[in-house]
Coordinates of C-alpha atoms in Angstrom, one line a residue:
X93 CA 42.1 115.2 92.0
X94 CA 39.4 117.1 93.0
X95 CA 36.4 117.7 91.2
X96 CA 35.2 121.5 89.3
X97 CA 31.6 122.2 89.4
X98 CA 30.2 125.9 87.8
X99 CA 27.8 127.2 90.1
X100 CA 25.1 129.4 87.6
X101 CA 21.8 131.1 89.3
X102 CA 19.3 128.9 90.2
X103 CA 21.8 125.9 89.6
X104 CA 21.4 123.0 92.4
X105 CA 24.7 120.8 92.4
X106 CA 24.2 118.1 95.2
X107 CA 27.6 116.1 96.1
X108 CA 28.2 113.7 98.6
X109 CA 31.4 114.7 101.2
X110 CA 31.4 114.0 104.9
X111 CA 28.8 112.2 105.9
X112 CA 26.8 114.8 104.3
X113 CA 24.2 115.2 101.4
X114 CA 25.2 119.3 100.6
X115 CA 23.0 121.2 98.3
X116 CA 24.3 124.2 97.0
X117 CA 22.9 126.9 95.3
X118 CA 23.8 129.8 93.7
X119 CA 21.0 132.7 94.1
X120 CA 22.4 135.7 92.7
X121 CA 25.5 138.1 92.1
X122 CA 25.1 141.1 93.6
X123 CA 26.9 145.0 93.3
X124 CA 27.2 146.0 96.4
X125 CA 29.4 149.6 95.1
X126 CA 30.5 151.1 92.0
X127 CA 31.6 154.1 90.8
X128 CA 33.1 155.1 87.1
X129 CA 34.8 158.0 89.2
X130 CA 36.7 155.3 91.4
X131 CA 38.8 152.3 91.5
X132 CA 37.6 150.5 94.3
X133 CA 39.0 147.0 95.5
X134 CA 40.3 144.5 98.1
X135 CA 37.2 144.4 100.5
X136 CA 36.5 142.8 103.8
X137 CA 32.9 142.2 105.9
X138 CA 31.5 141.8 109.2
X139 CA 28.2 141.0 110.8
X140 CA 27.4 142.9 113.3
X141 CA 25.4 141.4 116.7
X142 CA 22.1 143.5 115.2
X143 CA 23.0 141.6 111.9
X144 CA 23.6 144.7 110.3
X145 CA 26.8 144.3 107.7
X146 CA 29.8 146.2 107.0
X147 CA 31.4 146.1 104.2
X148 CA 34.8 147.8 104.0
X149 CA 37.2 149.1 100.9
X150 CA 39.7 150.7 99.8
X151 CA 39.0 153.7 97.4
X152 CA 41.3 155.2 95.0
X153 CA 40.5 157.6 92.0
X154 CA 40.3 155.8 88.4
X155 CA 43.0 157.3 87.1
X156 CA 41.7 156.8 83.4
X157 CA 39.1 160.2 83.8
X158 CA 42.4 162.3 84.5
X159 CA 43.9 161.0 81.4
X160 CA 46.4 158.4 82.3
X161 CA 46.8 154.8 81.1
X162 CA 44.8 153.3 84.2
X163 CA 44.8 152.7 88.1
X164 CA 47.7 150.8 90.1
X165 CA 47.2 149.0 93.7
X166 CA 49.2 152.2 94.9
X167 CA 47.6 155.8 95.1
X168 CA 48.1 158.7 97.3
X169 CA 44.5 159.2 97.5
X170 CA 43.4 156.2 98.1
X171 CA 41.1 156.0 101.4
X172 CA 39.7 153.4 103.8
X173 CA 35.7 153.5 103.4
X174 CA 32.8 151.2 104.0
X175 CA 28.9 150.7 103.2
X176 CA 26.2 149.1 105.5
X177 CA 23.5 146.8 104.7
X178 CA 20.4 144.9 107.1
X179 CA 19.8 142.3 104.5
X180 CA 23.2 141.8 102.4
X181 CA 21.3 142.8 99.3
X182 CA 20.7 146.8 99.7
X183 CA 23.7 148.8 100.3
X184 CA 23.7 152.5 101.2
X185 CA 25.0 154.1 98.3
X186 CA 27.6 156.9 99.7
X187 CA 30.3 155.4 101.8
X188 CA 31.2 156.3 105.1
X189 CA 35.1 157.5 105.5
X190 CA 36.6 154.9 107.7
X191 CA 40.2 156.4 107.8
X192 CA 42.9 158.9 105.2
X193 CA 46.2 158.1 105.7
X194 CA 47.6 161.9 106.2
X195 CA 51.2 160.5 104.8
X196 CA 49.8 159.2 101.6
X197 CA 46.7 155.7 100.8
X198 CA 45.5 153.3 102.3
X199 CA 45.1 149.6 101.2
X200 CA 43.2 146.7 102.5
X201 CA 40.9 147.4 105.0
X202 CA 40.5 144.3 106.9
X203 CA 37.5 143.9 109.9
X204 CA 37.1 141.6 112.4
X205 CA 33.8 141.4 114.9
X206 CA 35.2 140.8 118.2
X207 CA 32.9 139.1 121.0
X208 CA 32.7 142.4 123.0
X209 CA 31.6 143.8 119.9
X210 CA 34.7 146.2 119.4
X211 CA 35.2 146.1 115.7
X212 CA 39.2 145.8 114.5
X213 CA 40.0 147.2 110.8
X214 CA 43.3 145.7 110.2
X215 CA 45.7 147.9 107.2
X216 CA 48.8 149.3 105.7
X217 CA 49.8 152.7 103.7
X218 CA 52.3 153.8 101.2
X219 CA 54.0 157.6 101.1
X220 CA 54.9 159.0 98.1
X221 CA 58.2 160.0 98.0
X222 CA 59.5 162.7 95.3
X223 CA 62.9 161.4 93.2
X224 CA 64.9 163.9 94.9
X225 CA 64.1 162.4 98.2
X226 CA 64.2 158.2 97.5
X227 CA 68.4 158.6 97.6
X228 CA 68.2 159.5 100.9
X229 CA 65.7 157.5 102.7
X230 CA 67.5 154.5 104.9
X231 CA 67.4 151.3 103.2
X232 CA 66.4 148.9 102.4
X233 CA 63.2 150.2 101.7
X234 CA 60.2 148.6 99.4
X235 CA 59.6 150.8 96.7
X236 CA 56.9 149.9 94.4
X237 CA 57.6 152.9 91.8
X238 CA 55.7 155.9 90.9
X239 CA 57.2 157.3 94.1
X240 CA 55.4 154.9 96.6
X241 CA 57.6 153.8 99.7
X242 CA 56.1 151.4 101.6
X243 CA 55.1 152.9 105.5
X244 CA 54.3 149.3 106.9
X245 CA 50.9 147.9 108.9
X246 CA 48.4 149.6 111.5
X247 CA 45.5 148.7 113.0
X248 CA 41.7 151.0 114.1
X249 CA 39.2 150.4 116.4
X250 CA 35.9 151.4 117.2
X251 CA 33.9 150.9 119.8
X252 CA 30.9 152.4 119.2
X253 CA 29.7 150.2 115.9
X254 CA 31.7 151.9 113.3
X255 CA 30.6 155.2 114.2
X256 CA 34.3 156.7 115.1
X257 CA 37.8 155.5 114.7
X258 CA 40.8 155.4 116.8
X259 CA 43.7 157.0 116.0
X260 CA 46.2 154.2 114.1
X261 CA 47.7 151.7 116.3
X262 CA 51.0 150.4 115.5
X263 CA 51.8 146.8 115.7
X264 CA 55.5 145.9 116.6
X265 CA 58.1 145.5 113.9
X266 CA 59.0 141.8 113.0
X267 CA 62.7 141.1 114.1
X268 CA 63.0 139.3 110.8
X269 CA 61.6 141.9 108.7
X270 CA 64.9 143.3 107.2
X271 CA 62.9 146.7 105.9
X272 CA 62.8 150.6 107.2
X273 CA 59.7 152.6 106.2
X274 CA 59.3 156.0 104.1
X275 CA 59.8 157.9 107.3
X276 CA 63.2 155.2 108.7
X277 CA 61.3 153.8 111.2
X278 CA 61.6 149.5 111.0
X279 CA 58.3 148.7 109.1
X280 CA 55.3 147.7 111.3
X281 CA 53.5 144.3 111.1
X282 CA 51.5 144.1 108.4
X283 CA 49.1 141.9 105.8
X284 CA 46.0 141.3 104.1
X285 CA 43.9 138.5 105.8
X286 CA 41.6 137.3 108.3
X287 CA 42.4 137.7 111.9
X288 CA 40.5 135.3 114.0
X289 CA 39.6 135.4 117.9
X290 CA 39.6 132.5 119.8
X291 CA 37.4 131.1 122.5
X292 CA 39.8 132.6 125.1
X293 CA 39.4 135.7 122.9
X294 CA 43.2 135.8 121.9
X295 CA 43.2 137.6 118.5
X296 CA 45.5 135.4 115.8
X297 CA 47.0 137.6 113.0
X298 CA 49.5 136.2 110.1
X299 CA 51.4 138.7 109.0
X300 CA 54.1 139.1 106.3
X301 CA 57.8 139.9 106.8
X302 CA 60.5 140.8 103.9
X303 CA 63.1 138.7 105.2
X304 CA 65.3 138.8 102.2
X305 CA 65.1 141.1 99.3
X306 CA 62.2 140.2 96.9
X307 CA 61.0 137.3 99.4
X308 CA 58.4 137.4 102.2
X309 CA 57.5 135.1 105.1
X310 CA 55.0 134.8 107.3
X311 CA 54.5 135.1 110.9
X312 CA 51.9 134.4 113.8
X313 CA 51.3 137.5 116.1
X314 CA 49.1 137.6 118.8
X315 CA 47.3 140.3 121.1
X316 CA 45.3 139.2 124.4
X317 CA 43.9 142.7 124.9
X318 CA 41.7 143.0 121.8
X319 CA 43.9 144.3 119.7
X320 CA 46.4 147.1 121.4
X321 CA 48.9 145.5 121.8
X322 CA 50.7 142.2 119.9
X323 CA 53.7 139.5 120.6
X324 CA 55.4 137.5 118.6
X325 CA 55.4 133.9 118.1
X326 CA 55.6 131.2 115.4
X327 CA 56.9 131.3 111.8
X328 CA 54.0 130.6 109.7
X329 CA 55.7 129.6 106.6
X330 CA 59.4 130.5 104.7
X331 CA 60.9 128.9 102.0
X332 CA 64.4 130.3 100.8
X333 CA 62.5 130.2 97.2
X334 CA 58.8 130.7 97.6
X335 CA 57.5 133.3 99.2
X336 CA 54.3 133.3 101.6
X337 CA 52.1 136.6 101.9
X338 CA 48.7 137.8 102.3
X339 CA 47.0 135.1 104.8
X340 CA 43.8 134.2 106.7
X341 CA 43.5 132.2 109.7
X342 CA 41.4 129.9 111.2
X343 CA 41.2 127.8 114.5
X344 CA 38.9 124.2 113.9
X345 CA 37.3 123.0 116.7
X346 CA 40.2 120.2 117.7
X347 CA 42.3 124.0 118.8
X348 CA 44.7 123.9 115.5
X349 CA 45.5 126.8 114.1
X350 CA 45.2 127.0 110.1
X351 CA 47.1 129.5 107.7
X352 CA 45.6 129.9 104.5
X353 CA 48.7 131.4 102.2
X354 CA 49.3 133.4 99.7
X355 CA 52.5 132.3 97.4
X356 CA 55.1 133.9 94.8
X357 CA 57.4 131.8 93.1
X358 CA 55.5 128.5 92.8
X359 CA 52.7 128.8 90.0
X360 CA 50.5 130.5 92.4
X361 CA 49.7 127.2 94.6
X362 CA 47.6 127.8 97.3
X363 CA 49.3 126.4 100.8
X364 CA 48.3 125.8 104.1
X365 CA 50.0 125.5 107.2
X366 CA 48.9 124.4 110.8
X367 CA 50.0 124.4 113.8
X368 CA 49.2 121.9 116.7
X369 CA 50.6 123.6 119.8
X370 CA 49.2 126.9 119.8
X371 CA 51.5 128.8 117.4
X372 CA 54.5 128.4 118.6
X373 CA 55.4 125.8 115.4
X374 CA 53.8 125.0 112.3
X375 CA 54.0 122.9 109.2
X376 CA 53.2 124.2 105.7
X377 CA 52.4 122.2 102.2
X378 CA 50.9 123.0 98.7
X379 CA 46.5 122.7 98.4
X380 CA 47.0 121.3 95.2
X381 CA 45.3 124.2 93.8
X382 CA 45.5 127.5 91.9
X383 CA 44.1 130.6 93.6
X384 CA 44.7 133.5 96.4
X385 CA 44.1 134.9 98.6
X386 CA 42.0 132.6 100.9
X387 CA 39.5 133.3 103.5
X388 CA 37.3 130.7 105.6
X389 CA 33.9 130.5 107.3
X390 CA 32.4 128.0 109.6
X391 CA 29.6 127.1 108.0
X392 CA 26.6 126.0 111.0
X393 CA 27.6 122.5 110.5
X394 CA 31.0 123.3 111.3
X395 CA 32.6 122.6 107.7
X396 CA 34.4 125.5 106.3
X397 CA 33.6 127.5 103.1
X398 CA 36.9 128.7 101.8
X399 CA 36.7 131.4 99.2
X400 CA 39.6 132.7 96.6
X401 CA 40.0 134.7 93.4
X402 CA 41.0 132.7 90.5
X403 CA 43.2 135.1 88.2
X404 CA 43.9 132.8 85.7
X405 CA 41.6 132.2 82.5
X406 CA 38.4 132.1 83.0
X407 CA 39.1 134.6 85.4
X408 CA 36.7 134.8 88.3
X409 CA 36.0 133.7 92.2
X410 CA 35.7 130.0 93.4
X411 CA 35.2 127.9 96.8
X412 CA 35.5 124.8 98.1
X413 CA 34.1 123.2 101.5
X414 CA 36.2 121.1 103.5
X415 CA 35.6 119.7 106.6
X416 CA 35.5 120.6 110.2
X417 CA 39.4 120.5 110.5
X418 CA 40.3 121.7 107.1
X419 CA 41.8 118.1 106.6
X420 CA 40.6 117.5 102.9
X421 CA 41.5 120.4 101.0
X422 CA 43.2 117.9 98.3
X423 CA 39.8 116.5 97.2
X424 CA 37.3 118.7 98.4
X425 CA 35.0 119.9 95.0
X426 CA 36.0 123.1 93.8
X427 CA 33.2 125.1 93.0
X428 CA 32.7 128.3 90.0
X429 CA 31.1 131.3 91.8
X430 CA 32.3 133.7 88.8
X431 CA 33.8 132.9 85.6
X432 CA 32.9 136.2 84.2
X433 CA 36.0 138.4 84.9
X434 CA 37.3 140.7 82.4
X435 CA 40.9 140.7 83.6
X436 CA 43.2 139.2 86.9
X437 CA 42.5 142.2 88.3
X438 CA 39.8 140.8 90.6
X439 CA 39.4 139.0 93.9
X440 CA 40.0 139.4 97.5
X441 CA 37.1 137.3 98.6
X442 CA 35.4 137.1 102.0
X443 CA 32.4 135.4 103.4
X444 CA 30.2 136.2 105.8
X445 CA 27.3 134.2 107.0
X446 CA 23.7 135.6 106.4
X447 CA 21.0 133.3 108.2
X448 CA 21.6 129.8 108.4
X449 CA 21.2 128.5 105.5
X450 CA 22.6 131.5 102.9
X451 CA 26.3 132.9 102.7
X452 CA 27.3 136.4 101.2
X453 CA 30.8 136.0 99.2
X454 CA 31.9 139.6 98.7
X455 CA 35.4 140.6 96.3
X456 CA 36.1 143.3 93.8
X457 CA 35.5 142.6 90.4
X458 CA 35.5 143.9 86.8
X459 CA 33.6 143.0 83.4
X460 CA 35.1 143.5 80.4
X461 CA 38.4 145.2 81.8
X462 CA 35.4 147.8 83.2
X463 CA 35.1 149.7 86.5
X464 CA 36.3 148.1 89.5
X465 CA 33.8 147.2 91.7
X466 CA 32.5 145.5 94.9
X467 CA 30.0 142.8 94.2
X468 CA 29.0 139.5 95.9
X469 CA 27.6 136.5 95.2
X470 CA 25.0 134.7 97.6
X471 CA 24.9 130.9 97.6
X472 CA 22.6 129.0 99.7
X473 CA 24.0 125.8 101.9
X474 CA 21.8 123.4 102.8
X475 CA 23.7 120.1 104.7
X476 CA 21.5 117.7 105.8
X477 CA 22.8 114.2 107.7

């Protein structure tokens, strides 16, 4: 059983694990955008090679200032934006418009830095289809109510540091995904994760595939031509009871590939899966832990920090460090970044190094059932042998 430790400001927790004496501390939590006009959530960040950061979000009106109850994870306003900071404290305050869907929001932005510094932003959309119109769309099609139709995954790129935006590219459908988009098109690749490029820059994406109704799997893609164009290969994970969604991926330093997986259906276990021979197979298995969805950093040392929103009470955002090859997630500490949430409706964590000894852990959070928000937390890691 792993052991829990609450991280507060200025709190130094020092644990032996690997061969290492680790120091952690937790400096401060941040806000890195809000706006009582907006519901803003599900983030992602980069560094860029002049160490400037990009933080990227998707943006929806709060639906409370036009009267109604409150905001849902659908909205056909909701846009892809982002913020930049030199120092991962300061934030310019007025976003820059990354991308609006012209057939209805956005979700999920999700960056990755590649080596030839063209920047990816990984994301899906939703139409919003009147009554009169859902009986004659070609199913099956995922409808998530309120008129939103699902219109499946696409992909941006820039090449000029964020500046300007590509027109959407479209991944290939899944063979196993069994759904047709808002417009009958088979839906395109999709999820909310990490990508990760490789040393032979090959770009690893999990994606999720509805592959029965009301279950999803996931899949392994992969592009060798930074990001235009993508095969498929390996089944990630499937389970003909749990299902496995949004996922980030990692590749440790012995070549294996490492799923970090969202589940449904299982008490919201964590799970991992890895694969040994490039993709093309995997094997999948429980954390032993609450908590989604996942992302990993290499930390300098080569240990990973692995980040995820905690949704039950106290709700919040924890972490735990496992080793080079992500072998000891069973008893790896678990560490409290936040325990301060107001709601579930919080998460969607990602790391980014900072220098070498200080991390940024960004996610979208709310106090008190308040405004949702970006924020971050900055913990310093100092291993020494």
């Amino acid at each position: 059983m792993a052991k829990q430790f609450l991280l507060t400001p200025f709190f130094i927790l020092s644990v032996l694990q690997i061969g290492y004496a680790q120091t952690i501390e937790k400096i401060k939590d941040i806000v890195i955008y809000e706006d009582s006009m907006f519901y803003s959530a599900f983030p992602s960040v980069i560094k860029r090679p002049n160490n400037e950061l990009f933080v990227a979000f998707r943006r929806a009106p709060d639906r409370k200032m036009f009267g109604e109850k409150g905001s849902d994870h659908t909205d056909p306003t909701s846009q892809l934006v982002m913020v930049r900071s030199k120092d991962g404290e300061n934030w310019t305050k007025t976003p820059e418009l990354i991308y609006a869907n012209p057939l209805g929001g956005s979700q999920d932005p999700c960056l990755i830095q590649l080596k030839d510094k063209t920047i990816l932003c990984a994301s899906y959309g939703w139409a919003f289809v009147n009554p009169a119109g859902l009986d004659n769309l070609k199913t099956p099609y995922f409808h998530a109510g309120e008129g939103a139709v699902f219109l499946g995954g696409y992909i941006l790129r820039s090449i000029n540091g964020g500046k300007t935006w590509s027109a959407p590219i479209y991944p290939p459908h899944v063979a196993q995904e069994i759904n047709f988009n808002a417009i009958g098109a088979p839906v395109p690749a999709y999820n909310r994760g990490a990508m990760y490029e490789a040393k032979n820059e090959d770009i690893y994406w999990i994606v999720a595939v509805t592959d029965a109704p009301k279950k999803t799997s996931n899949h392994l893609l992969i592009s060798k031509d930074k990001g235009l164009t993508w095969e498929q290969s390996g089944v990630v994970a499937t389970d003909e009871k749990i299902s496995f969604n949004e996922a980030s991926i990692y590749v440790t330093p012995k070549g294996d590939l490492v799923g970090f997986l969202r589940t449904a259906g299982i008490d919201d276990q964590a799970f991992i899966s890895r694969s040994q021979d490039g993709g093309k197979t995997f094997n999948w298995e429980s954390m032993g832990f609450q908590g989604h969805p996942l992302n990993a950093l290499q930390l300098p040392d080569g240990r990973v920090l692995l980040t995820y929103g905690y949704r039950h009470k106290p709700f919040g955002i924890r972490a735990r460090i496992l080793n080079a090859e992500c072998t000891d997630f069973k008893t790896a500490p678990e560490f409290i970044l936040r325990d301060d949430g107001g709601t579930s409706d919080l998460g969607y964590s990602w790391p980014v190094q900072l220098t070498k000894d200080r991390v940024l852990v960004i996610y979208y959070f709310n106090l008190a059932n308040g405004t949702r928000h970006i924020a971050g937390t900055i913990l310093e890691i100092k291993p020494t042998k």
